[in-house]
Amino acid sequence: MPIGFRVKNSMKRIDASYVEAFRVLPVANVSDSMSRLVAGGDRLRPMHSGGVLAGPALTVKTCPGDNLMLHKAIDMAAPGDVIVVDAGGDTTNALMGELMLAHAVKRGVAGFVLNGAIRDAEAIRAQPLPLYALGVTHRGPYRTGPGEIGFQISIAGMVINPGDLMLGDIDGIVCVPKADAEAVLKATRAKQDAEAKQMAATLSGTMDRSWVDRELERLGCALVD
């Protein structure tokens, strides 16, 4: 099997129950529950009109500015898949535009994460299918390969395996590994509950802020009159 030019036709997807459970949770709280070490980088921004990204990752690795394997990924995606493309972070040429997006919508793709650029930005911003990318350029892609589908990729140090859970909101993107989903879900829900209590105390004026001065004292900060 040639390394760098291959397609894996099957993958084990995260259970759909986790997709729905995480869909209602803020990416920031999921990230905090993973020790703030997992992120797709601050350059990946939502290009769509609004809405949450959630679904199993169909991973693609391609040469910068080449979308041959992205075309194949759209053709083979199962409904609900999130197509995640590592294109080296290059934004010289767009990976996709309005026509490919329309095909993906017809196929039931749940969204895209593109470590690269798009074009037809006005049309993409007008529709709700979640799509995250690094930037916009009018220059079109090439279709010569090579590339891979269905193998491990990495974006900004965030490792993504096929079938892992991809989540995205206006704050950005995070990947939850299949094997860690239950632990991360439990921790995120606990954080949600704690933040709800904190917000209630803040709004009622009963929030205890004495920890700030205690921390400054512990760190040796001088409070000067």
C-alpha positions as a printed NumPy array, in Angstrom:
array([[  0.   ,   0.   ,   0.   ],
       [  1.615,   3.309,  -1.049],
       [  2.113,   5.704,   1.862],
       [  0.712,   9.118,   0.952],
       [ -1.711,   8.037,  -1.763],
       [ -4.347,   5.708,  -0.339],
       [ -8.003,   5.549,   0.695],
       [ -9.353,   3.525,   3.608],
       [-12.948,   2.591,   2.888],
       [-14.122,   1.902,   6.429],
       [-13.78 ,   3.426,   9.873],
       [-15.204,   3.031,  13.36 ],
       [-17.247,   6.131,  14.175],
       [-17.926,   7.522,  17.612],
       [-21.375,   6.498,  18.812],
       [-24.149,   8.848,  17.706],
       [-25.295,   9.282,  21.305],
       [-22.044,  11.123,  22.083],
       [-22.469,  13.359,  19.057],
       [-25.846,  14.517,  20.365],
       [-24.665,  14.787,  23.977],
       [-21.715,  16.999,  23.073],
       [-23.646,  19.076,  20.53 ],
       [-25.229,  21.202,  23.274],
       [-21.969,  21.827,  25.16 ],
       [-19.727,  24.862,  24.532],
       [-16.409,  24.054,  22.867],
       [-14.65 ,  26.192,  25.482],
       [-15.877,  23.96 ,  28.31 ],
       [-14.978,  20.795,  26.421],
       [-11.513,  22.258,  25.862],
       [-11.141,  23.14 ,  29.559],
       [-12.125,  19.582,  30.446],
       [ -9.228,  18.341,  28.295],
       [ -6.694,  20.476,  30.221],
       [ -6.733,  23.167,  27.481],
       [ -4.173,  21.195,  25.491],
       [ -6.354,  20.258,  22.511],
       [ -7.184,  22.856,  19.841],
       [ -7.121,  23.324,  16.088],
       [ -5.465,  26.725,  16.403],
       [ -6.885,  30.219,  16.502],
       [ -6.735,  30.648,  12.712],
       [ -9.535,  28.157,  12.019],
       [-12.638,  30.323,  11.898],
       [-16.307,  29.662,  11.06 ],
       [-17.143,  30.624,   7.478],
       [-20.854,  29.752,   7.631],
       [-23.883,  31.733,   8.736],
       [-24.047,  30.127,  12.161],
       [-24.628,  26.817,  13.882],
       [-22.789,  24.1  ,  15.767],
       [-20.502,  21.503,  14.216],
       [-20.713,  17.977,  15.64 ],
       [-19.967,  14.611,  14.087],
       [-17.405,  11.87 ,  13.494],
       [-14.288,  12.877,  11.588],
       [-13.653,  11.622,   8.073],
       [ -9.983,  12.503,   7.817],
       [ -8.244,  13.728,   4.68 ],
       [ -4.62 ,  14.632,   4.085],
       [ -3.754,  16.398,   0.855],
       [ -1.109,  18.535,  -0.77 ],
       [ -1.541,  22.271,  -0.233],
       [ -4.079,  23.634,  -2.708],
       [ -5.064,  20.212,  -4.099],
       [ -8.604,  18.908,  -3.62 ],
       [ -8.703,  15.591,  -5.47 ],
       [ -8.968,  13.628,  -2.217],
       [-11.524,  16.08 ,  -0.842],
       [-13.748,  15.321,  -3.842],
       [-13.383,  11.607,  -3.064],
       [-14.132,  12.176,   0.621],
       [-17.402,  13.94 ,  -0.177],
       [-18.401,  11.079,  -2.471],
       [-17.742,   8.443,   0.199],
       [-18.901,  10.302,   3.345],
       [-21.75 ,   8.853,   5.358],
       [-24.56 ,  11.203,   6.426],
       [-23.459,  13.025,   9.558],
       [-19.709,  12.821,   8.876],
       [-17.49 ,  15.863,   9.352],
       [-14.808,  16.045,   6.669],
       [-11.534,  17.215,   8.212],
       [ -8.749,  18.161,   5.817],
       [ -5.106,  18.724,   6.636],
       [ -3.828,  20.689,   3.648],
       [ -0.688,  21.951,   5.349],
       [ -2.17 ,  25.273,   6.411],
       [ -1.556,  26.849,   3.   ],
       [ -4.072,  29.433,   1.747],
       [ -2.659,  30.123,  -1.729],
       [ -5.322,  28.039,  -3.464],
       [ -8.866,  27.308,  -2.299],
       [ -9.788,  23.738,  -1.407],
       [-13.493,  24.11 ,  -2.152],
       [-16.263,  26.512,  -3.079],
       [-19.999,  26.758,  -3.632],
       [-20.409,  23.819,  -6.028],
       [-18.59 ,  21.303,  -3.823],
       [-20.52 ,  22.542,  -0.826],
       [-23.826,  21.956,  -2.607],
       [-22.749,  18.388,  -3.392],
       [-21.788,  17.851,   0.257],
       [-25.157,  19.133,   1.46 ],
       [-26.893,  16.709,  -0.893],
       [-24.759,  13.875,   0.492],
       [-25.689,  14.709,   4.098],
       [-22.214,  15.82 ,   5.207],
       [-22.441,  17.447,   8.651],
       [-19.635,  19.966,   8.121],
       [-16.061,  20.708,   7.173],
       [-12.819,  21.604,   8.898],
       [-10.301,  22.794,   6.303],
       [ -6.694,  23.492,   7.228],
       [ -6.604,  25.646,   4.115],
       [ -8.73 ,  28.188,   2.23 ],
       [-12.135,  28.428,   0.561],
       [-13.576,  30.519,  -2.252],
       [-17.135,  31.612,  -3.113],
       [-17.122,  32.996,   0.395],
       [-20.325,  35.001,   0.061],
       [-22.322,  31.912,  -0.889],
       [-20.718,  29.838,   1.865],
       [-21.368,  32.5  ,   4.512],
       [-25.036,  32.594,   3.514],
       [-25.693,  28.938,   4.338],
       [-25.818,  27.1  ,   7.681],
       [-23.69 ,  24.003,   7.025],
       [-20.794,  24.367,   9.478],
       [-17.53 ,  25.063,   7.678],
       [-14.268,  26.153,   9.297],
       [-11.247,  27.306,   7.301],
       [ -8.13 ,  29.448,   7.538],
       [ -8.996,  32.014,   4.908],
       [-10.416,  32.98 ,   1.53 ],
       [ -8.855,  33.206,  -1.922],
       [-10.275,  33.332,  -5.442],
       [ -7.508,  31.081,  -6.783],
       [ -8.828,  27.615,  -7.549],
       [ -7.363,  24.237,  -6.561],
       [ -5.472,  21.526,  -8.403],
       [ -6.654,  17.918,  -8.738],
       [ -3.498,  15.861,  -9.073],
       [ -3.005,  14.347,  -5.614],
       [ -1.443,  12.646,  -3.801],
       [ -3.289,  12.383,  -0.513],
       [ -4.901,  10.061,   2.005],
       [ -8.384,   9.415,   3.356],
       [ -9.149,   7.597,   6.586],
       [ -5.781,   7.882,   8.337],
       [ -4.496,   9.912,  11.275],
       [ -3.921,  13.621,  10.659],
       [ -2.865,  16.603,  12.739],
       [ -3.931,  20.249,  12.626],
       [ -1.99 ,  22.771,  14.717],
       [ -0.796,  19.917,  16.932],
       [ -4.303,  18.523,  17.448],
       [ -4.252,  14.843,  16.493],
       [ -7.402,  13.555,  14.776],
       [ -8.117,   9.9  ,  14.112],
       [-10.873,   8.668,  11.813],
       [-14.179,   8.512,  13.663],
       [-13.139,  10.846,  16.486],
       [-15.674,  13.474,  17.506],
       [-15.27 ,  16.908,  15.912],
       [-16.927,  19.841,  17.658],
       [-17.075,  23.465,  16.608],
       [-18.806,  26.683,  17.58 ],
       [-17.945,  30.356,  17.2  ],
       [-14.954,  29.906,  19.544],
       [-13.3  ,  27.321,  17.295],
       [-12.685,  23.609,  16.878],
       [-11.852,  20.742,  19.218],
       [-11.446,  17.001,  18.683],
       [-12.551,  14.483,  21.321],
       [-10.917,  11.066,  20.87 ],
       [-13.384,   8.179,  20.747],
       [-11.73 ,   6.424,  23.677],
       [-11.976,   9.518,  25.902],
       [-15.522,  10.577,  25.062],
       [-17.227,   9.336,  28.24 ],
       [-14.645,  10.872,  30.589],
       [-14.639,  14.194,  28.729],
       [-18.436,  14.282,  28.656],
       [-18.662,  13.698,  32.401],
       [-16.053,  16.381,  33.136],
       [-17.683,  18.894,  30.789],
       [-21.118,  18.412,  32.298],
       [-19.653,  18.934,  35.77 ],
       [-18.025,  22.15 ,  34.588],
       [-21.317,  23.28 ,  33.07 ],
       [-23.06 ,  22.742,  36.406],
       [-20.347,  24.627,  38.302],
       [-20.497,  27.564,  35.886],
       [-24.291,  27.722,  36.169],
       [-23.973,  28.071,  39.956],
       [-21.251,  30.69 ,  39.531],
       [-23.406,  32.71 ,  37.136],
       [-26.363,  32.546,  39.515],
       [-24.201,  33.806,  42.383],
       [-22.795,  36.583,  40.192],
       [-26.243,  37.788,  39.112],
       [-27.567,  37.686,  42.696],
       [-24.562,  39.587,  44.043],
       [-23.482,  36.764,  46.365],
       [-20.369,  35.671,  44.49 ],
       [-17.365,  35.264,  46.8  ],
       [-14.403,  37.017,  45.119],
       [-12.021,  36.793,  48.087],
       [ -9.975,  34.199,  46.21 ],
       [ -8.462,  36.947,  44.053],
       [ -6.69 ,  38.678,  46.962],
       [ -5.688,  35.344,  48.476],
       [ -4.053,  34.347,  45.189],
       [ -2.256,  37.692,  44.874],
       [ -0.941,  37.296,  48.416],
       [  0.184,  33.75 ,  47.731],
       [  2.083,  34.906,  44.656],
       [  3.791,  37.724,  46.571],
       [  2.018,  40.662,  44.987],
       [  2.473,  43.934,  46.903],
       [ -0.728,  45.911,  47.58 ],
       [  0.393,  49.546,  47.854],
       [ -1.676,  52.388,  49.407]])
